Structure formats: C-alpha cells, structure tokens
Amino acid sequence: MIIGGRSIARIVPPTQNGPITRLVGTLDIDGKGTDHPLDQCDPFILLDQAVIPKSDLPPFGAHPHRGHSVVTVLLQGKMKSWDSFGAGGLEGTVIKGPASYWVDAGSGVFHDETTIVDDPDDPLQHINLFQLWVGVKEEDRLKPAALQYDINLPVEELWDEGKDSVVGSARYFVGGGGTIQTPHPITVAQVTQHPGKTLKFPIESSHGGFIVHMEGCASYGKEAKDATILKNAVQVLADASNDTENYITVSTPNADDGSDTKYLVCVGEKIQEPWCKKLVANGAIIAQTEDEARAIASNVEKYAKSGLDGGSFSPFGTAK
C-alpha cells in the first residue's frame, strides 16, 4: 500500500516540569521558564499538558496575557475561569469538560483559571487538560481582549478512504463546525482511532502544526518507519511539497485488547511574523521585538502589583 499525504519532520519527546508537561515552547527572552527543544511550531507558540487531582490549582492567581490567543482544551473535569473584562462577574464562570475556553488576549487581559475537584479520590473528577497558545498577527495584538466558551463540542465519525467502515471519531475543541471564532483558521481535534485502521485526516496543505500522541500506538505520516507509543510525543508536520498533500495518514496496528489510539491534532494557518515572549507576573507578553516586550512587561507589572480591577488593561497594549 502506498502511503501519501504530509510527512513528519521530527518527533519531540515531552519535558516534565513538576505537574506540568511541556510539549511546545521554551525559555523567554531573558532565559526564564521551561527549557524545551521545540521552541515553536507556527502558528503555535506553547502547549502544556496536565492532570490535576486537587481543587484550587494552579496557585497563580490573576495573571496577564498579551499578544496571543490561549485555548484551554478541557478533556475532563471542572474549572472556574475569571477575566478582568468582567466575563462571569466577580465569581467567574464554571465550565465542565469536554469543553473549550478561548481567550484572545489582544492588547492585554488579566485572567485566572482554577480547578474544581469535589472528591480528590475519584480519578474521574481529576482535571485533564491541554493549554495551547496560538500566535496572532500584529494587527490582532492591538485589539481589545475577547473570551469564548464552547461546551457543546461537535463530534464527527471518521471513515476509511472507501467510506466502507468507521475508523474512529474526532471531537473538535476548535474548528470542525464548533462555535469558537478564531482570528485565523485553526483546528484542534482529539481523534480516537480504532485498532487495525488507516485514516487520512484532512489538513490544509498550507497549514502548519503538529500531532500529540496521547495513548495507544500509531504511525504518523507517509514516511513513518516506526510506530509511536510514547505518551505526549509531538509529531511535527513537515511543510507540504504540493497542494495534494492536504491530509496526514495515521495507521494503527491491531491490538489484542481492542484498545483505541488517541491523539490531538493542532493545525492552523501560519502567521509568519516575528514575535518574542517575555514572562511577567505569572503570565506572558508577546510582542514584535524584545524592547517592546520589556516595555509592555514593565507596565503590566505595575498593574499586577497595584491590583487594579476591570477593563482589558489596554494601556499596557502599547509600549510607552
């Protein structure tokens, strides 16, 4: 059988940092943060994964974001979110997985997310999530912040090439007909694929991104020689050589226990603009240049220390 479609450029293992597993993203411009070999994957600038068994975590409190979009892919559990422009009021909004929580940070926003676990001894109540940071164009960094939720995620049956049998399903956290509106085309989907099946998952030939192997066993891409079994290994997509490479081939071996394979597809339109990251006050500033990032971070730190309330904090959107 001839395997076509996109290739995998490299496979990057995860970096464990306490309860957080870093999959994409590395140190900021001052060498702070988590050192990881995959610094970015246009249009994505960070991806973390976590399983959290207790309430009121993480202990960051309200923290800033500027110049990027953030989507929390809540696979399981409950979380409370709060944002400085008033979404959910003073008490915030509670969402239950599977669900998406998308923040366009724009010119600046403070937000907070904390876990809700009523019974820490019940693993079905533990929080299981990915948090993905998405790069945006400079014009989008200057817009007011915005917030979206999707708690009714679309689920699609996936068929083999001949449409003869169902090979699995895809739950779309972003894209796929869901309600989240993004600054540029993005797809985030958790795929569950049955054993002994081959799937051609559609990906625009011009889009960049990666696939995170979550569980099971699978071979990714047209030149895959070995199957992946490492949890949270990131399969980075190679650029398409032509317009016909508008899908990725994923094959799963037969499993004695009949268990499925699961993976997360994160793809989108490339930004192809310069950016840099500056960590500040338990959050992050994304800007075009290091000087701009440091200047904005200085303003943000003043807001964080003074504890000002309300608004999108647009004054720190432009370096003065």
Tab-separated table of C-alpha atoms in Angstrom:
chain	number	residue	atom	x	y	z
A	1	MET	CA	0.000	0.000	0.000
A	2	ILE	CA	1.344	3.441	-0.973
A	3	ILE	CA	1.094	5.980	1.856
A	4	GLY	CA	0.693	9.614	0.750
A	5	GLY	CA	-0.029	12.964	2.352
A	6	ARG	CA	2.044	15.003	4.801
A	7	SER	CA	5.296	13.816	6.339
A	8	ILE	CA	6.519	14.205	9.914
A	9	ALA	CA	9.612	16.432	10.126
A	10	ARG	CA	10.617	15.419	13.647
A	11	ILE	CA	9.324	13.750	16.786
A	12	VAL	CA	9.919	15.674	20.020
A	13	PRO	CA	9.598	13.998	23.443
A	14	PRO	CA	7.858	15.880	26.281
A	15	THR	CA	9.646	17.765	29.058
A	16	GLN	CA	8.308	17.165	32.566
A	17	ASN	CA	8.311	20.166	34.921
A	18	GLY	CA	6.548	19.181	38.141
A	19	PRO	CA	2.835	18.574	37.443
A	20	ILE	CA	3.088	20.300	34.040
A	21	THR	CA	4.325	18.580	30.883
A	22	ARG	CA	5.793	20.957	28.281
A	23	LEU	CA	5.197	19.888	24.681
A	24	VAL	CA	5.829	23.118	22.725
A	25	GLY	CA	7.587	26.314	23.833
A	26	THR	CA	10.809	27.164	25.638
A	27	LEU	CA	12.569	29.918	27.589
A	28	ASP	CA	11.634	33.573	27.233
A	29	ILE	CA	13.932	36.376	26.045
A	30	ASP	CA	15.593	36.526	29.487
A	31	GLY	CA	16.123	32.771	29.821
A	32	LYS	CA	13.188	32.253	32.192
A	33	GLY	CA	10.660	29.442	32.002
A	34	THR	CA	10.910	25.816	30.907
A	35	ASP	CA	13.782	24.757	28.660
A	36	HIS	CA	12.357	22.549	25.888
A	37	PRO	CA	13.789	21.527	22.484
A	38	LEU	CA	10.703	22.545	20.454
A	39	ASP	CA	10.548	26.330	20.796
A	40	GLN	CA	7.549	26.869	18.483
A	41	CYS	CA	5.578	25.382	15.612
A	42	ASP	CA	3.959	28.136	13.545
A	43	PRO	CA	1.234	29.216	14.329
A	44	PHE	CA	1.606	27.705	17.830
A	45	ILE	CA	3.961	29.091	20.454
A	46	LEU	CA	3.259	26.935	23.520
A	47	LEU	CA	1.494	23.738	24.561
A	48	ASP	CA	1.313	22.305	28.090
A	49	GLN	CA	-0.455	19.196	29.347
A	50	ALA	CA	-1.532	18.479	32.913
A	51	VAL	CA	-3.559	16.112	35.071
A	52	ILE	CA	-4.563	17.860	38.306
A	53	PRO	CA	-6.164	15.838	41.142
A	54	LYS	CA	-6.969	18.677	43.575
A	55	SER	CA	-9.032	21.875	43.767
A	56	ASP	CA	-7.852	25.489	43.621
A	57	LEU	CA	-4.866	24.853	41.356
A	58	PRO	CA	-2.728	26.243	39.816
A	59	PRO	CA	-1.939	28.851	42.507
A	60	PHE	CA	-1.021	31.633	40.058
A	61	GLY	CA	-3.938	33.963	40.756
A	62	ALA	CA	-4.889	36.617	38.202
A	63	HIS	CA	-2.090	36.846	35.648
A	64	PRO	CA	-1.577	38.735	32.375
A	65	HIS	CA	-1.638	37.698	28.739
A	66	ARG	CA	-0.969	39.969	25.787
A	67	GLY	CA	-0.484	39.490	22.064
A	68	HIS	CA	-1.657	35.889	21.541
A	69	SER	CA	-4.667	33.614	21.849
A	70	VAL	CA	-4.980	30.957	24.555
A	71	VAL	CA	-7.241	27.920	24.338
A	72	THR	CA	-7.774	25.571	27.254
A	73	VAL	CA	-8.661	22.116	25.925
A	74	LEU	CA	-10.548	20.681	28.892
A	75	LEU	CA	-10.778	16.935	28.317
A	76	GLN	CA	-12.169	16.080	31.751
A	77	GLY	CA	-13.154	17.814	34.961
A	78	LYS	CA	-14.402	21.236	36.055
A	79	MET	CA	-12.631	24.590	36.089
A	80	LYS	CA	-13.552	28.116	37.085
A	81	SER	CA	-12.314	30.945	34.883
A	82	TRP	CA	-12.220	34.683	35.558
A	83	ASP	CA	-11.169	37.579	33.331
A	84	SER	CA	-10.518	41.239	34.024
A	85	PHE	CA	-13.053	42.495	31.486
A	86	GLY	CA	-15.887	41.056	33.565
A	87	ALA	CA	-16.787	37.698	31.982
A	88	GLY	CA	-18.705	35.693	34.564
A	89	GLY	CA	-18.719	38.548	37.067
A	90	LEU	CA	-16.658	38.551	40.239
A	91	GLU	CA	-17.152	34.797	40.771
A	92	GLY	CA	-16.104	33.774	37.278
A	93	THR	CA	-17.575	31.069	35.042
A	94	VAL	CA	-17.548	27.316	35.721
A	95	ILE	CA	-17.060	25.013	32.745
A	96	LYS	CA	-17.151	21.209	32.673
A	97	GLY	CA	-15.225	19.089	30.197
A	98	PRO	CA	-15.150	18.176	27.476
A	99	ALA	CA	-15.150	21.884	26.629
A	100	SER	CA	-13.105	24.732	25.145
A	101	TYR	CA	-12.230	28.051	26.743
A	102	TRP	CA	-10.674	30.531	24.279
A	103	VAL	CA	-9.129	33.908	25.174
A	104	ASP	CA	-7.987	36.408	22.573
A	105	ALA	CA	-5.579	38.354	24.774
A	106	GLY	CA	-5.240	41.154	22.222
A	107	SER	CA	-3.837	44.318	23.779
A	108	GLY	CA	-3.979	42.810	27.243
A	109	VAL	CA	-6.054	40.952	29.802
A	110	PHE	CA	-5.674	39.510	33.277
A	111	HIS	CA	-7.284	36.132	33.768
A	112	ASP	CA	-7.317	33.216	36.171
A	113	GLU	CA	-8.240	29.544	35.942
A	114	THR	CA	-8.596	27.227	38.923
A	115	THR	CA	-9.622	23.597	39.266
A	116	ILE	CA	-12.761	22.281	40.961
A	117	VAL	CA	-12.392	18.731	42.323
A	118	ASP	CA	-15.100	17.767	44.821
A	119	ASP	CA	-13.612	14.327	45.534
A	120	PRO	CA	-9.831	14.035	45.020
A	121	ASP	CA	-10.087	10.249	45.452
A	122	ASP	CA	-12.270	9.945	42.343
A	123	PRO	CA	-9.989	9.899	39.249
A	124	LEU	CA	-12.962	10.719	37.023
A	125	GLN	CA	-13.102	14.133	38.692
A	126	HIS	CA	-9.406	14.882	38.142
A	127	ILE	CA	-8.677	17.670	35.673
A	128	ASN	CA	-7.176	16.524	32.374
A	129	LEU	CA	-6.285	19.343	30.011
A	130	PHE	CA	-4.040	20.875	27.401
A	131	GLN	CA	-3.345	24.597	27.236
A	132	LEU	CA	-2.376	25.880	23.803
A	133	TRP	CA	-1.033	29.341	22.951
A	134	VAL	CA	-1.689	30.466	19.401
A	135	GLY	CA	0.290	33.174	17.638
A	136	VAL	CA	-1.577	36.050	16.010
A	137	LYS	CA	-0.685	38.821	13.583
A	138	GLU	CA	0.461	42.200	14.871
A	139	GLU	CA	-2.893	43.799	13.977
A	140	ASP	CA	-4.642	41.315	16.281
A	141	ARG	CA	-2.269	42.132	19.160
A	142	LEU	CA	-3.691	45.660	19.202
A	143	LYS	CA	-7.367	44.674	19.508
A	144	PRO	CA	-9.356	44.500	22.770
A	145	ALA	CA	-9.401	41.158	24.570
A	146	ALA	CA	-12.267	38.732	23.965
A	147	LEU	CA	-13.484	35.485	25.519
A	148	GLN	CA	-15.402	32.474	24.169
A	149	TYR	CA	-16.604	29.138	25.539
A	150	ASP	CA	-17.814	26.014	23.721
A	151	ILE	CA	-19.433	23.328	25.875
A	152	ASN	CA	-21.262	21.576	23.020
A	153	LEU	CA	-18.313	20.320	21.022
A	154	PRO	CA	-19.011	18.765	17.619
A	155	VAL	CA	-18.100	15.082	17.242
A	156	GLU	CA	-17.592	13.608	13.784
A	157	GLU	CA	-17.423	9.967	12.699
A	158	LEU	CA	-14.291	9.246	10.678
A	159	TRP	CA	-14.411	6.783	7.792
A	160	ASP	CA	-11.792	4.923	5.820
A	161	GLU	CA	-10.902	6.116	2.313
A	162	GLY	CA	-13.509	3.938	0.633
A	163	LYS	CA	-16.253	5.009	3.064
A	164	ASP	CA	-16.743	1.322	3.881
A	165	SER	CA	-16.225	1.410	7.644
A	166	VAL	CA	-15.883	3.796	10.566
A	167	VAL	CA	-12.270	4.024	11.728
A	168	GLY	CA	-12.865	6.330	14.683
A	169	SER	CA	-14.143	9.762	15.683
A	170	ALA	CA	-12.940	13.341	16.143
A	171	ARG	CA	-14.057	15.742	18.867
A	172	TYR	CA	-13.380	19.320	17.754
A	173	PHE	CA	-12.325	21.716	20.509
A	174	VAL	CA	-11.666	24.363	17.849
A	175	GLY	CA	-12.888	24.206	14.247
A	176	GLY	CA	-14.974	21.403	12.792
A	177	GLY	CA	-18.178	23.428	12.994
A	178	GLY	CA	-17.792	24.467	16.641
A	179	THR	CA	-18.731	27.899	17.955
A	180	ILE	CA	-15.216	29.248	18.673
A	181	GLN	CA	-14.353	32.055	16.253
A	182	THR	CA	-10.601	32.400	15.709
A	183	PRO	CA	-8.520	35.287	14.281
A	184	HIS	CA	-7.235	32.926	11.586
A	185	PRO	CA	-8.093	29.305	10.674
A	186	ILE	CA	-7.254	26.843	13.483
A	187	THR	CA	-8.234	23.220	14.104
A	188	VAL	CA	-7.800	21.441	17.444
A	189	ALA	CA	-9.290	17.953	17.480
A	190	GLN	CA	-8.960	14.905	19.696
A	191	VAL	CA	-9.056	11.829	17.470
A	192	THR	CA	-9.963	8.365	18.731
A	193	GLN	CA	-8.902	5.730	16.178
A	194	HIS	CA	-9.779	2.043	16.303
A	195	PRO	CA	-7.037	-0.620	16.123
A	196	GLY	CA	-6.005	-2.020	12.745
A	197	LYS	CA	-7.258	1.024	10.822
A	198	THR	CA	-5.807	3.652	8.480
A	199	LEU	CA	-7.141	7.199	8.407
A	200	LYS	CA	-6.494	10.187	6.176
A	201	PHE	CA	-7.131	13.173	8.425
A	202	PRO	CA	-7.612	16.380	6.360
A	203	ILE	CA	-5.110	19.229	6.840
A	204	GLU	CA	-4.812	22.268	4.572
A	205	SER	CA	-1.558	21.957	2.624
A	206	SER	CA	-0.528	25.499	3.632
A	207	HIS	CA	-1.147	24.957	7.344
A	208	GLY	CA	1.472	24.175	9.989
A	209	GLY	CA	1.215	22.338	13.264
A	210	PHE	CA	1.674	19.005	14.958
A	211	ILE	CA	0.024	15.912	16.417
A	212	VAL	CA	0.339	14.896	20.073
A	213	HIS	CA	0.299	11.136	20.675
A	214	MET	CA	-1.889	10.618	23.751
A	215	GLU	CA	-2.294	6.868	24.156
A	216	GLY	CA	-2.130	3.610	22.207
A	217	CYS	CA	0.091	3.011	19.197
A	218	ALA	CA	0.166	4.677	15.773
A	219	SER	CA	2.325	5.512	12.770
A	220	TYR	CA	2.065	9.112	11.540
A	221	GLY	CA	2.846	10.419	8.063
A	222	LYS	CA	3.771	8.968	4.710
A	223	GLU	CA	7.340	8.032	5.601
A	224	ALA	CA	6.759	6.630	9.090
A	225	LYS	CA	9.074	3.701	9.790
A	226	ASP	CA	8.247	3.061	13.446
A	227	ALA	CA	5.038	3.290	15.417
A	228	THR	CA	4.809	5.821	18.252
A	229	ILE	CA	3.887	4.659	21.740
A	230	LEU	CA	5.464	7.444	23.852
A	231	LYS	CA	2.750	9.454	25.587
A	232	ASN	CA	2.767	13.157	24.675
A	233	ALA	CA	5.362	12.743	21.918
A	234	VAL	CA	4.872	15.620	19.462
A	235	GLN	CA	4.846	14.764	15.752
A	236	VAL	CA	5.831	17.992	13.966
A	237	LEU	CA	4.387	18.308	10.471
A	238	ALA	CA	6.764	18.865	7.572
A	239	ASP	CA	5.749	21.502	5.047
A	240	ALA	CA	3.647	20.160	2.202
A	241	SER	CA	5.506	19.818	-1.088
A	242	ASN	CA	2.350	20.467	-3.141
A	243	ASP	CA	-1.389	21.105	-2.824
A	244	THR	CA	-2.216	17.376	-2.966
A	245	GLU	CA	-0.570	16.846	0.440
A	246	ASN	CA	-3.714	18.032	2.186
A	247	TYR	CA	-4.017	15.238	4.746
A	248	ILE	CA	-1.975	13.168	7.207
A	249	THR	CA	-2.088	9.371	7.104
A	250	VAL	CA	-2.375	7.695	10.514
A	251	SER	CA	-2.229	3.903	10.841
A	252	THR	CA	-2.910	1.868	13.972
A	253	PRO	CA	-1.866	-1.767	14.450
A	254	ASN	CA	-4.200	-4.466	15.651
A	255	ALA	CA	-4.449	-4.577	19.441
A	256	ASP	CA	-5.010	-7.792	21.384
A	257	ASP	CA	-7.210	-5.988	23.891
A	258	GLY	CA	-9.042	-3.999	21.214
A	259	SER	CA	-7.987	-0.680	22.734
A	260	ASP	CA	-8.209	2.530	20.713
A	261	THR	CA	-5.456	5.049	19.993
A	262	LYS	CA	-5.938	8.714	20.888
A	263	TYR	CA	-4.106	11.779	19.601
A	264	LEU	CA	-4.554	15.546	19.477
A	265	VAL	CA	-4.339	17.325	16.109
A	266	CYS	CA	-3.306	21.006	16.292
A	267	VAL	CA	-3.026	22.721	12.901
A	268	GLY	CA	-3.608	26.196	11.530
A	269	GLU	CA	-2.742	28.984	9.142
A	270	LYS	CA	0.856	30.107	9.625
A	271	ILE	CA	1.466	33.612	10.977
A	272	GLN	CA	4.966	34.065	9.525
A	273	GLU	CA	5.608	37.241	11.518
A	274	PRO	CA	8.309	37.910	14.134
A	275	TRP	CA	7.441	37.616	17.804
A	276	CYS	CA	9.124	37.226	21.169
A	277	LYS	CA	7.945	36.186	24.627
A	278	LYS	CA	8.519	37.899	27.964
A	279	LEU	CA	7.289	36.214	31.159
A	280	VAL	CA	5.928	38.567	33.827
A	281	ALA	CA	3.656	38.297	36.905
A	282	ASN	CA	2.958	34.571	36.258
A	283	GLY	CA	1.787	35.424	32.734
A	284	ALA	CA	3.287	36.324	29.371
A	285	ILE	CA	3.657	39.190	26.944
A	286	ILE	CA	4.045	38.515	23.221
A	287	ALA	CA	5.384	41.378	21.110
A	288	GLN	CA	7.258	42.001	17.867
A	289	THR	CA	10.569	42.997	19.460
A	290	GLU	CA	12.415	42.388	22.714
A	291	ASP	CA	12.431	46.111	23.560
A	292	GLU	CA	8.671	46.345	23.090
A	293	ALA	CA	8.068	43.202	25.155
A	294	ARG	CA	10.172	44.526	28.044
A	295	ALA	CA	8.483	47.932	27.968
A	296	ILE	CA	4.999	46.423	27.999
A	297	ALA	CA	6.006	43.950	30.726
A	298	SER	CA	7.126	46.842	32.925
A	299	ASN	CA	3.671	48.438	32.620
A	300	VAL	CA	1.955	45.108	33.272
A	301	GLU	CA	3.993	44.531	36.421
A	302	LYS	CA	2.802	47.876	37.786
A	303	TYR	CA	-0.820	46.854	37.225
A	304	ALA	CA	-0.241	43.453	38.807
A	305	LYS	CA	1.343	44.944	41.938
A	306	SER	CA	-1.285	47.647	42.362
A	307	GLY	CA	-4.187	45.210	41.993
A	308	LEU	CA	-6.262	47.391	39.684
A	309	ASP	CA	-9.636	45.968	38.632
A	310	GLY	CA	-11.689	45.889	35.445
A	311	GLY	CA	-11.193	46.617	31.788
A	312	SER	CA	-8.998	44.918	29.231
A	313	PHE	CA	-5.922	46.768	30.565
A	314	SER	CA	-5.376	48.236	27.131
A	315	PRO	CA	-2.928	50.843	28.491
A	316	PHE	CA	-0.268	48.119	28.556
A	317	GLY	CA	-1.064	47.147	24.968
A	318	THR	CA	1.335	49.731	23.559
A	319	ALA	CA	4.818	50.363	24.818
A	320	LYS	CA	5.254	53.971	26.017
